[in-house]
mmCIF file of C-alpha atoms in Angstrom:
data_model
loop_
_atom_site.group_PDB
_atom_site.id
_atom_site.type_symbol
_atom_site.label_atom_id
_atom_site.label_comp_id
_atom_site.label_asym_id
_atom_site.label_seq_id
_atom_site.Cartn_x
_atom_site.Cartn_y
_atom_site.Cartn_z
ATOM 1 C CA MET X 563 220.900 102.518 138.209
ATOM 2 C CA SER X 564 218.060 103.157 135.824
ATOM 3 C CA LYS X 565 218.940 106.859 135.678
ATOM 4 C CA THR X 566 222.204 108.645 136.361
ATOM 5 C CA ILE X 567 221.528 111.577 138.633
ATOM 6 C CA ILE X 568 224.617 113.290 139.956
ATOM 7 C CA THR X 569 224.513 116.128 142.470
ATOM 8 C CA ILE X 570 227.633 118.174 143.028
ATOM 9 C CA SER X 571 228.035 120.345 146.112
ATOM 10 C CA ARG X 572 231.179 122.408 146.255
ATOM 11 C CA GLU X 573 233.265 124.949 148.083
ATOM 12 C CA PHE X 574 233.523 128.257 146.235
ATOM 13 C CA GLY X 575 236.489 128.193 143.837
ATOM 14 C CA SER X 576 237.065 124.437 144.064
ATOM 15 C CA GLY X 577 236.111 123.824 140.446
ATOM 16 C CA GLY X 578 232.970 121.867 141.325
ATOM 17 C CA ARG X 579 230.947 123.658 138.661
ATOM 18 C CA SER X 580 233.524 122.952 135.918
ATOM 19 C CA ILE X 581 233.736 119.346 137.090
ATOM 20 C CA GLY X 582 229.951 118.993 136.898
ATOM 21 C CA LYS X 583 229.859 120.448 133.406
ATOM 22 C CA SER X 584 232.640 118.178 132.129
ATOM 23 C CA VAL X 585 231.092 115.090 133.722
ATOM 24 C CA ALA X 586 227.741 115.872 132.081
ATOM 25 C CA GLU X 587 229.442 116.358 128.696
ATOM 26 C CA ALA X 588 231.376 113.090 129.008
ATOM 27 C CA LEU X 589 228.252 111.168 130.008
ATOM 28 C CA GLU X 590 226.134 113.039 127.451
ATOM 29 C CA ILE X 591 223.466 113.983 129.973
ATOM 30 C CA PRO X 592 221.991 117.432 130.766
ATOM 31 C CA TYR X 593 223.778 119.745 133.149
ATOM 32 C CA TYR X 594 221.509 121.968 135.228
ATOM 33 C CA ASP X 595 222.745 125.221 136.595
ATOM 34 C CA LYS X 596 221.583 128.271 134.620
ATOM 35 C CA GLU X 597 218.653 126.258 133.260
ATOM 36 C CA LEU X 598 217.528 125.451 136.789
ATOM 37 C CA ILE X 599 217.812 129.112 137.779
ATOM 38 C CA LYS X 600 215.800 130.110 134.697
ATOM 39 C CA GLN X 601 213.033 127.649 135.544
ATOM 40 C CA VAL X 602 212.883 128.762 139.182
ATOM 41 C CA ALA X 603 212.765 132.399 138.041
ATOM 42 C CA GLU X 604 209.876 131.622 135.702
ATOM 43 C CA LYS X 605 208.016 129.657 138.352
ATOM 44 C CA THR X 606 208.401 132.303 141.059
ATOM 45 C CA GLY X 607 208.519 135.606 139.233
ATOM 46 C CA PHE X 608 211.854 136.395 140.927
ATOM 47 C CA ALA X 609 214.670 137.825 138.813
ATOM 48 C CA PRO X 610 217.197 135.155 137.731
ATOM 49 C CA GLU X 611 219.948 137.127 139.531
ATOM 50 C CA TYR X 612 217.971 136.963 142.753
ATOM 51 C CA VAL X 613 217.371 133.217 142.368
ATOM 52 C CA GLU X 614 221.056 132.653 141.638
ATOM 53 C CA ASN X 615 222.133 134.406 144.818
ATOM 54 C CA ALA X 616 219.345 133.853 147.310
ATOM 55 C CA GLY X 617 218.684 130.256 146.295
ATOM 56 C CA GLU X 618 222.004 129.027 147.552
ATOM 57 C CA TYR X 619 223.165 131.511 150.128
ATOM 58 C CA ALA X 620 222.046 132.447 153.594
ATOM 59 C CA PRO X 621 218.409 133.584 153.811
ATOM 60 C CA GLY X 622 218.400 137.108 152.403
ATOM 61 C CA LYS X 623 216.604 140.262 153.466
ATOM 62 C CA SER X 624 216.212 141.996 150.096
ATOM 63 C CA ILE X 625 213.153 144.270 150.156
ATOM 64 C CA LEU X 626 212.834 143.961 146.388
ATOM 65 C CA ALA X 627 212.672 140.202 146.714
ATOM 66 C CA TYR X 628 209.921 140.360 149.280
ATOM 67 C CA PHE X 629 208.087 142.804 147.082
ATOM 68 C CA ALA X 630 208.442 140.547 144.035
ATOM 69 C CA ALA X 631 207.295 137.552 145.997
ATOM 70 C CA PHE X 632 204.318 139.208 147.650
ATOM 71 C CA SER X 633 203.118 141.063 144.622
ATOM 72 C CA GLY X 634 203.449 138.120 142.260
ATOM 73 C CA ARG X 635 202.440 135.186 144.396
ATOM 74 C CA ALA X 636 200.654 136.547 147.443
ATOM 75 C CA ASP X 637 198.264 133.591 147.189
ATOM 76 C CA VAL X 638 200.867 131.013 148.239
ATOM 77 C CA MET X 639 202.994 133.122 150.568
ATOM 78 C CA GLY X 640 201.011 132.836 153.807
ATOM 79 C CA GLY X 641 203.494 132.588 156.694
ATOM 80 C CA MET X 642 206.502 132.211 154.389
ATOM 81 C CA ASN X 643 209.273 134.659 153.719
ATOM 82 C CA ALA X 644 210.874 134.995 150.301
ATOM 83 C CA SER X 645 213.663 132.529 151.126
ATOM 84 C CA ASP X 646 211.270 129.809 152.245
ATOM 85 C CA PHE X 647 209.155 130.314 149.148
ATOM 86 C CA LEU X 648 212.220 130.182 146.920
ATOM 87 C CA TRP X 649 213.364 126.986 148.657
ATOM 88 C CA CYS X 650 210.017 125.285 147.981
ATOM 89 C CA MET X 651 209.947 126.315 144.332
ATOM 90 C CA GLN X 652 213.580 125.365 143.795
ATOM 91 C CA ARG X 653 212.946 121.972 145.382
ATOM 92 C CA GLN X 654 209.984 121.367 143.086
ATOM 93 C CA VAL X 655 211.973 122.323 139.991
ATOM 94 C CA ILE X 656 214.734 119.866 141.000
ATOM 95 C CA LEU X 657 212.230 117.055 141.624
ATOM 96 C CA ASP X 658 210.599 117.723 138.234
ATOM 97 C CA LEU X 659 213.961 117.803 136.421
ATOM 98 C CA VAL X 660 215.137 114.442 137.774
ATOM 99 C CA GLU X 661 211.774 112.924 136.842
ATOM 100 C CA LYS X 662 212.660 113.670 133.218
ATOM 101 C CA GLY X 663 215.864 111.612 133.212
ATOM 102 C CA SER X 664 219.588 111.516 133.887
ATOM 103 C CA CYS X 665 221.343 114.781 134.729
ATOM 104 C CA VAL X 666 224.029 116.602 136.706
ATOM 105 C CA ILE X 667 222.848 119.257 139.182
ATOM 106 C CA VAL X 668 225.336 121.630 140.790
ATOM 107 C CA GLY X 669 224.547 123.178 144.163
ATOM 108 C CA ARG X 670 221.059 124.205 145.324
ATOM 109 C CA CYS X 671 221.067 121.681 148.218
ATOM 110 C CA ALA X 672 220.189 119.030 145.610
ATOM 111 C CA ASP X 673 222.097 116.430 147.655
ATOM 112 C CA TYR X 674 219.573 116.910 150.464
ATOM 113 C CA ILE X 675 216.516 117.253 148.243
ATOM 114 C CA LEU X 676 217.419 113.976 146.466
ATOM 115 C CA LYS X 677 218.847 112.167 149.498
ATOM 116 C CA ASP X 678 216.289 109.357 149.258
ATOM 117 C CA ASN X 679 216.402 109.027 145.473
ATOM 118 C CA PRO X 680 218.017 105.622 144.774
ATOM 119 C CA ASP X 681 219.349 106.805 141.403
ATOM 120 C CA ALA X 682 221.182 109.813 142.854
ATOM 121 C CA PHE X 683 224.916 109.864 143.462
ATOM 122 C CA HIS X 684 226.105 112.731 145.674
ATOM 123 C CA ILE X 685 229.524 114.358 145.337
ATOM 124 C CA PHE X 686 231.281 117.093 147.322
ATOM 125 C CA VAL X 687 234.242 118.987 145.851
ATOM 126 C CA HIS X 688 236.563 121.002 148.064
ATOM 127 C CA ALA X 689 240.145 122.290 148.101
ATOM 128 C CA ALA X 690 242.585 124.171 150.298
ATOM 129 C CA PRO X 691 241.972 127.950 150.490
ATOM 130 C CA ALA X 692 245.240 128.786 148.673
ATOM 131 C CA PHE X 693 244.244 126.699 145.647
ATOM 132 C CA ARG X 694 240.754 128.227 145.567
ATOM 133 C CA ALA X 695 241.961 131.802 146.091
ATOM 134 C CA ASP X 696 244.328 131.441 143.159
ATOM 135 C CA ARG X 697 241.591 129.921 141.019
ATOM 136 C CA ILE X 698 238.928 132.586 141.662
ATOM 137 C CA VAL X 699 241.364 135.388 140.859
ATOM 138 C CA ARG X 700 242.283 133.658 137.585
ATOM 139 C CA LEU X 701 238.624 132.992 136.686
ATOM 140 C CA TYR X 702 236.735 135.975 138.059
ATOM 141 C CA GLY X 703 239.523 138.555 138.364
ATOM 142 C CA GLU X 704 240.454 140.694 141.358
ATOM 143 C CA SER X 705 237.846 142.540 143.421
ATOM 144 C CA GLU X 706 237.829 144.992 146.301
ATOM 145 C CA LYS X 707 237.797 142.129 148.768
ATOM 146 C CA LYS X 708 240.804 139.889 149.231
ATOM 147 C CA PRO X 709 240.255 136.439 147.634
ATOM 148 C CA GLU X 710 240.470 134.759 151.061
ATOM 149 C CA GLU X 711 237.632 136.988 152.300
ATOM 150 C CA ARG X 712 235.536 136.210 149.225
ATOM 151 C CA LEU X 713 235.984 132.483 149.873
ATOM 152 C CA ARG X 714 235.120 132.820 153.537
ATOM 153 C CA ASP X 715 232.092 134.958 152.788
ATOM 154 C CA LYS X 716 230.597 132.690 150.102
ATOM 155 C CA ASP X 717 231.300 129.458 151.972
ATOM 156 C CA THR X 718 229.841 130.800 155.202
ATOM 157 C CA ARG X 719 226.677 131.842 153.398
ATOM 158 C CA ARG X 720 226.361 128.444 151.680
ATOM 159 C CA LYS X 721 226.928 126.708 154.998
ATOM 160 C CA VAL X 722 224.319 128.799 156.825
ATOM 161 C CA ASN X 723 221.792 128.368 154.002
ATOM 162 C CA TYR X 724 222.360 124.590 153.948
ATOM 163 C CA LYS X 725 222.003 124.276 157.709
ATOM 164 C CA HIS X 726 218.901 126.488 157.724
ATOM 165 C CA PHE X 727 216.997 124.504 155.113
ATOM 166 C CA THR X 728 218.310 120.968 155.651
ATOM 167 C CA GLY X 729 219.311 120.851 159.329
ATOM 168 C CA ARG X 730 222.532 119.138 158.264
ATOM 169 C CA GLU X 731 226.165 120.179 158.442
ATOM 170 C CA TRP X 732 227.584 121.253 155.100
ATOM 171 C CA GLY X 733 230.676 119.293 154.016
ATOM 172 C CA ARG X 734 230.134 116.249 156.223
ATOM 173 C CA CYS X 735 231.494 113.133 154.448
ATOM 174 C CA GLN X 736 228.457 111.069 155.382
ATOM 175 C CA ASN X 737 226.149 113.290 153.301
ATOM 176 C CA TYR X 738 227.967 112.381 150.065
ATOM 177 C CA HIS X 739 228.954 109.164 148.331
ATOM 178 C CA LEU X 740 232.227 110.645 147.155
ATOM 179 C CA SER X 741 234.164 113.711 148.192
ATOM 180 C CA LEU X 742 237.249 114.963 146.416
ATOM 181 C CA ASP X 743 239.995 117.500 147.083
ATOM 182 C CA SER X 744 240.287 119.028 143.614
ATOM 183 C CA GLY X 745 243.468 120.894 144.571
ATOM 184 C CA VAL X 746 245.380 117.712 145.392
ATOM 185 C CA ILE X 747 243.674 115.317 142.960
ATOM 186 C CA GLY X 748 243.377 117.846 140.117
ATOM 187 C CA VAL X 749 240.192 119.069 138.434
ATOM 188 C CA GLU X 750 240.626 116.870 135.333
ATOM 189 C CA LYS X 751 241.377 113.770 137.367
ATOM 190 C CA CYS X 752 238.234 114.404 139.455
ATOM 191 C CA VAL X 753 236.231 114.411 136.223
ATOM 192 C CA SER X 754 237.730 111.151 134.948
ATOM 193 C CA MET X 755 237.291 109.433 138.346
ATOM 194 C CA ILE X 756 233.606 110.372 138.496
ATOM 195 C CA VAL X 757 232.961 109.389 134.875
ATOM 196 C CA GLU X 758 234.739 106.065 135.286
ATOM 197 C CA LEU X 759 232.876 105.331 138.523
ATOM 198 C CA VAL X 760 229.457 106.147 137.053
ATOM 199 C CA ARG X 761 230.153 104.054 133.942
ATOM 200 C CA SER X 762 231.238 101.072 136.029
ATOM 201 C CA ARG X 763 228.002 101.007 138.047
ATOM 202 C CA MET K 868 255.260 112.047 145.379
ATOM 203 C CA SER K 869 258.558 110.726 146.561
ATOM 204 C CA LYS K 870 256.820 108.384 148.991
ATOM 205 C CA THR K 871 253.303 107.008 148.998
ATOM 206 C CA ILE K 872 251.829 107.473 152.440
ATOM 207 C CA ILE K 873 248.149 106.704 152.690
ATOM 208 C CA THR K 874 246.119 107.242 155.841
ATOM 209 C CA ILE K 875 242.688 105.686 156.103
ATOM 210 C CA SER K 876 240.175 106.875 158.668
ATOM 211 C CA ARG K 877 236.927 104.963 158.785
ATOM 212 C CA GLU K 878 233.569 104.450 160.365
ATOM 213 C CA PHE K 879 233.284 101.169 162.236
ATOM 214 C CA GLY K 880 232.110 98.403 159.901
ATOM 215 C CA SER K 881 232.645 100.383 156.697
ATOM 216 C CA GLY K 882 235.423 98.100 155.467
ATOM 217 C CA GLY K 883 238.126 100.771 155.791
ATOM 218 C CA ARG K 884 240.562 98.304 157.317
ATOM 219 C CA SER K 885 240.062 95.730 154.536
ATOM 220 C CA ILE K 886 240.375 98.495 151.958
ATOM 221 C CA GLY K 887 243.650 99.658 153.520
ATOM 222 C CA LYS K 888 245.048 96.140 153.534
ATOM 223 C CA SER K 889 244.103 95.487 149.898
ATOM 224 C CA VAL K 890 245.483 98.855 148.759
ATOM 225 C CA ALA K 891 248.798 98.134 150.519
ATOM 226 C CA GLU K 892 248.980 94.687 148.906
ATOM 227 C CA ALA K 893 248.225 96.063 145.440
ATOM 228 C CA LEU K 894 250.825 98.816 145.815
ATOM 229 C CA GLU K 895 253.284 96.423 147.507
ATOM 230 C CA ILE K 896 253.894 98.734 150.448
ATOM 231 C CA PRO K 897 253.659 97.992 154.192
ATOM 232 C CA TYR K 898 250.314 98.123 155.953
ATOM 233 C CA TYR K 899 250.435 99.280 159.560
ATOM 234 C CA ASP K 900 247.790 98.305 161.991
ATOM 235 C CA LYS K 901 248.810 95.485 164.334
ATOM 236 C CA GLU K 902 252.480 96.326 163.756
ATOM 237 C CA LEU K 903 251.849 99.895 164.846
ATOM 238 C CA ILE K 904 250.047 98.680 167.955
ATOM 239 C CA LYS K 905 252.932 96.311 168.727
ATOM 240 C CA GLN K 906 255.481 99.099 168.443
ATOM 241 C CA VAL K 907 253.440 101.463 170.623
ATOM 242 C CA ALA K 908 253.013 98.681 173.189
ATOM 243 C CA GLU K 909 256.779 98.084 173.236
ATOM 244 C CA LYS K 910 257.548 101.788 173.518
ATOM 245 C CA THR K 911 255.070 102.451 176.321
ATOM 246 C CA GLY K 912 254.905 99.241 178.311
ATOM 247 C CA PHE K 913 251.119 99.172 177.822
ATOM 248 C CA ALA K 914 249.458 95.891 176.822
ATOM 249 C CA PRO K 915 248.754 95.680 173.067
ATOM 250 C CA GLU K 916 245.029 95.247 173.870
ATOM 251 C CA TYR K 917 245.062 98.504 175.805
ATOM 252 C CA VAL K 918 246.869 100.328 172.993
ATOM 253 C CA GLU K 919 244.407 98.946 170.464
ATOM 254 C CA ASN K 920 241.412 100.242 172.388
ATOM 255 C CA ALA K 921 242.589 103.358 174.177
ATOM 256 C CA GLY K 922 244.727 104.633 171.312
ATOM 257 C CA GLU K 923 241.774 105.290 169.075
ATOM 258 C CA TYR K 924 238.794 105.682 171.336
ATOM 259 C CA ALA K 925 237.671 108.306 173.798
ATOM 260 C CA PRO K 926 240.182 108.984 176.592
ATOM 261 C CA GLY K 927 239.837 105.995 178.905
ATOM 262 C CA LYS K 928 239.664 105.736 182.657
ATOM 263 C CA SER K 929 241.236 102.299 183.147
ATOM 264 C CA ILE K 930 242.965 102.139 186.518
ATOM 265 C CA LEU K 931 245.223 99.399 185.199
ATOM 266 C CA ALA K 932 246.314 101.649 182.378
ATOM 267 C CA TYR K 933 247.174 104.472 184.726
ATOM 268 C CA PHE K 934 249.050 102.022 186.926
ATOM 269 C CA ALA K 935 250.999 100.650 183.956
ATOM 270 C CA ALA K 936 251.816 104.112 182.767
ATOM 271 C CA PHE K 937 252.896 105.502 186.092
ATOM 272 C CA SER K 938 254.869 102.489 187.204
ATOM 273 C CA GLY K 939 256.659 102.008 183.912
ATOM 274 C CA ARG K 940 257.324 105.545 182.736
ATOM 275 C CA ALA K 941 256.903 107.829 185.728
ATOM 276 C CA ASP K 942 259.860 109.867 184.424
ATOM 277 C CA VAL K 943 257.975 111.257 181.435
ATOM 278 C CA MET K 944 254.466 111.333 182.852
ATOM 279 C CA GLY K 945 254.521 114.689 184.688
ATOM 280 C CA GLY K 946 251.114 116.311 184.196
ATOM 281 C CA MET K 947 249.950 113.732 181.654
ATOM 282 C CA ASN K 948 247.323 111.086 182.005
ATOM 283 C CA ALA K 949 247.616 107.700 180.328
ATOM 284 C CA SER K 950 245.675 108.788 177.258
ATOM 285 C CA ASP K 951 247.872 111.836 176.660
ATOM 286 C CA PHE K 952 250.976 109.734 177.078
ATOM 287 C CA LEU K 953 249.675 107.094 174.684
ATOM 288 C CA TRP K 954 248.826 109.810 172.145
ATOM 289 C CA CYS K 955 252.385 111.164 172.237
ATOM 290 C CA MET K 956 253.968 107.745 171.864
ATOM 291 C CA GLN K 957 251.566 106.711 169.116
ATOM 292 C CA ARG K 958 252.296 109.948 167.279
ATOM 293 C CA GLN K 959 256.037 109.317 167.503
ATOM 294 C CA VAL K 960 255.707 105.739 166.217
ATOM 295 C CA ILE K 961 253.677 107.021 163.234
ATOM 296 C CA LEU K 962 256.245 109.738 162.450
ATOM 297 C CA ASP K 963 259.074 107.175 162.663
ATOM 298 C CA LEU K 964 257.231 104.684 160.434
ATOM 299 C CA VAL K 965 256.592 107.183 157.642
ATOM 300 C CA GLU K 966 260.246 108.243 157.801
ATOM 301 C CA LYS K 967 261.129 104.704 156.717
ATOM 302 C CA GLY K 968 259.137 104.839 153.473
ATOM 303 C CA SER K 969 255.801 104.308 151.762
ATOM 304 C CA CYS K 970 252.985 102.732 153.765
ATOM 305 C CA VAL K 971 249.271 102.548 154.522
ATOM 306 C CA ILE K 972 248.179 103.468 158.061
ATOM 307 C CA VAL K 973 244.650 102.762 159.237
ATOM 308 C CA GLY K 974 243.129 104.875 162.011
ATOM 309 C CA ARG K 975 245.085 106.302 164.972
ATOM 310 C CA CYS K 976 244.369 109.921 163.915
ATOM 311 C CA ALA K 977 247.183 109.507 161.376
ATOM 312 C CA ASP K 978 245.395 111.934 159.048
ATOM 313 C CA TYR K 979 245.879 114.679 161.628
ATOM 314 C CA ILE K 980 249.373 113.638 162.685
ATOM 315 C CA LEU K 981 250.523 113.680 159.048
ATOM 316 C CA LYS K 982 248.389 116.627 157.904
ATOM 317 C CA ASP K 983 251.439 118.672 156.902
ATOM 318 C CA ASN K 984 253.337 115.780 155.295
ATOM 319 C CA PRO K 985 253.396 116.541 151.540
ATOM 320 C CA ASP K 986 253.640 112.820 150.682
ATOM 321 C CA ALA K 987 250.533 111.873 152.636
ATOM 322 C CA PHE K 988 247.169 111.213 151.020
ATOM 323 C CA HIS K 989 244.227 111.107 153.422
ATOM 324 C CA ILE K 990 241.140 108.956 152.906
ATOM 325 C CA PHE K 991 237.893 108.582 154.859
ATOM 326 C CA VAL K 992 235.677 105.519 154.385
ATOM 327 C CA HIS K 993 232.066 105.537 155.566
ATOM 328 C CA ALA K 994 228.758 103.829 154.812
ATOM 329 C CA ALA K 995 225.114 103.839 155.826
ATOM 330 C CA PRO K 996 224.378 102.192 159.205
ATOM 331 C CA ALA K 997 222.397 99.328 157.612
ATOM 332 C CA PHE K 998 225.359 98.307 155.424
ATOM 333 C CA ARG K 999 227.755 98.483 158.360
ATOM 334 C CA ALA K 1000 225.460 96.660 160.771
ATOM 335 C CA ASP K 1001 225.130 93.797 158.311
ATOM 336 C CA ARG K 1002 228.882 93.736 157.750
ATOM 337 C CA ILE K 1003 229.904 93.637 161.428
ATOM 338 C CA VAL K 1004 227.497 90.792 162.157
ATOM 339 C CA ARG K 1005 228.917 88.821 159.204
ATOM 340 C CA LEU K 1006 232.530 89.544 160.217
ATOM 341 C CA TYR K 1007 232.480 89.612 164.011
ATOM 342 C CA GLY K 1008 229.288 87.692 164.759
ATOM 343 C CA GLU K 1009 226.408 88.666 167.005
ATOM 344 C CA SER K 1010 226.925 90.120 170.480
ATOM 345 C CA GLU K 1011 224.732 91.129 173.410
ATOM 346 C CA LYS K 1012 224.401 94.615 171.998
ATOM 347 C CA LYS K 1013 222.415 95.268 168.856
ATOM 348 C CA PRO K 1014 224.680 95.958 165.849
ATOM 349 C CA GLU K 1015 223.309 99.520 165.553
ATOM 350 C CA GLU K 1016 224.313 100.192 169.175
ATOM 351 C CA ARG K 1017 227.792 98.778 168.563
ATOM 352 C CA LEU K 1018 228.224 101.110 165.589
ATOM 353 C CA ARG K 1019 226.986 104.119 167.515
ATOM 354 C CA ASP K 1020 229.178 103.310 170.498
ATOM 355 C CA LYS K 1021 232.419 102.800 168.535
ATOM 356 C CA ASP K 1022 231.887 105.778 166.245
ATOM 357 C CA THR K 1023 231.035 108.084 169.133
ATOM 358 C CA ARG K 1024 234.198 107.044 170.951
ATOM 359 C CA ARG K 1025 236.329 107.561 167.821
ATOM 360 C CA LYS K 1026 234.728 110.944 167.277
ATOM 361 C CA VAL K 1027 235.298 112.082 170.857
ATOM 362 C CA ASN K 1028 238.886 110.824 170.833
ATOM 363 C CA TYR K 1029 239.585 112.584 167.528
ATOM 364 C CA LYS K 1030 238.082 115.854 168.730
ATOM 365 C CA HIS K 1031 239.935 115.637 172.046
ATOM 366 C CA PHE K 1032 243.377 115.172 170.532
ATOM 367 C CA THR K 1033 243.085 117.054 167.248
ATOM 368 C CA GLY K 1034 240.480 119.765 167.911
ATOM 369 C CA ARG K 1035 238.914 118.834 164.559
ATOM 370 C CA GLU K 1036 235.556 117.347 163.639
ATOM 371 C CA TRP K 1037 235.780 113.687 162.661
ATOM 372 C CA GLY K 1038 234.389 112.928 159.184
ATOM 373 C CA ARG K 1039 234.611 116.450 157.784
ATOM 374 C CA CYS K 1040 235.323 116.273 154.020
ATOM 375 C CA GLN K 1041 237.934 119.015 154.212
ATOM 376 C CA ASN K 1042 240.191 116.868 156.423
ATOM 377 C CA TYR K 1043 240.604 114.249 153.701
ATOM 378 C CA HIS K 1044 241.648 114.260 150.073
ATOM 379 C CA LEU K 1045 239.141 111.561 149.198
ATOM 380 C CA SER K 1046 236.128 110.183 151.007
ATOM 381 C CA LEU K 1047 234.144 107.187 149.867
ATOM 382 C CA ASP K 1048 230.825 105.564 150.718
ATOM 383 C CA SER K 1049 231.880 101.915 150.628
ATOM 384 C CA GLY K 1050 228.267 100.746 150.843
ATOM 385 C CA VAL K 1051 227.249 102.500 147.640
ATOM 386 C CA ILE K 1052 230.558 102.326 145.755
ATOM 387 C CA GLY K 1053 231.482 98.833 146.954
ATOM 388 C CA VAL K 1054 234.557 97.782 148.951
ATOM 389 C CA GLU K 1055 236.420 96.343 145.932
ATOM 390 C CA LYS K 1056 235.698 99.378 143.781
ATOM 391 C CA CYS K 1057 237.010 101.643 146.574
ATOM 392 C CA VAL K 1058 240.265 99.655 146.488
ATOM 393 C CA SER K 1059 240.658 99.918 142.720
ATOM 394 C CA MET K 1060 239.827 103.649 142.723
ATOM 395 C CA ILE K 1061 242.458 104.388 145.375
ATOM 396 C CA VAL K 1062 245.099 102.212 143.688
ATOM 397 C CA GLU K 1063 244.455 103.775 140.283
ATOM 398 C CA LEU K 1064 244.539 107.282 141.740
ATOM 399 C CA VAL K 1065 247.803 106.717 143.610
ATOM 400 C CA ARG K 1066 249.450 105.131 140.560
ATOM 401 C CA SER K 1067 248.397 108.044 138.341
ATOM 402 C CA ARG K 1068 250.017 110.661 140.576
#
């Protein structure tokens, strides 16, 4: 591979984001998550918080978002709703980022957007609900909702968003080159397996 | 893990069977494929060829199979068709085999049958159609059907059989601890990754 482009899709709480960050550090290549959100926010005029949520979850209905989109970029919004517009901008930011060089991108349907990029290696990270519930409570603390509900809610929204914009089923082995159960394999072992595999290519 | 039980599910032509065999050799543990078929054939009275085909593919309609089943084991066949009966016997052979000790089992819905076995590690091997088409022609030669049709036919039958007996979607990441694209990663690299992972546990 001339470049190392790694996309990581993940179930909520599986540690996919931490794995992506550690892999990028080990390989000394950029890791895009907040940076990607910042760029999309700048490009669209949406608030970073809106991009973070709406860009990966089921098409939203926020009035503020529509307002932001229509007031800021009415020129390019013909026939699109805010989610469609965000999808297009997000896609363009991802395509521009990988043009620049090697990187790790977490989420944002990057596996689909880069499905025909010969330098891209696509990974899915998942784990049993009990492992993920325990992990989100440790990392993000308790909330009004039970952890199992939070998992179900986030994963359903990611799934619906993915299906809506890509037409594919989220979490289907054939969409990824490697998929890992971080609960059984262990988050650190997932990192070392990915790093070793990428280095051996 | 007290025992090392590895199940390998695979797309036709992906090299899953070769990978299973090589992993078993490297770990010096038994590999069950033909042996499993032989035991199911002995237990049921079905011909090994019938077990090999019907035990993994969509529920069959072979009159011979029904005849064999009803004539040989009419005592246990109340309300069952040949496919159901074969499923039950195959399941029992798998449960008995893993009782004996470490092993690698390829196919036969073993991932589902052993889903609650804490010693079992479940793997799915897949690859792009072009890689698999090329591989089946090299390994099994040409046939009347185009290689792409052969792939589609076998995979559809495996998928339907899996759904019928397990209620689960075949090839869903969450059903496996590890899934690998053998076309992109390479068959030999898949073997070494699995062996290294199992040894490190």
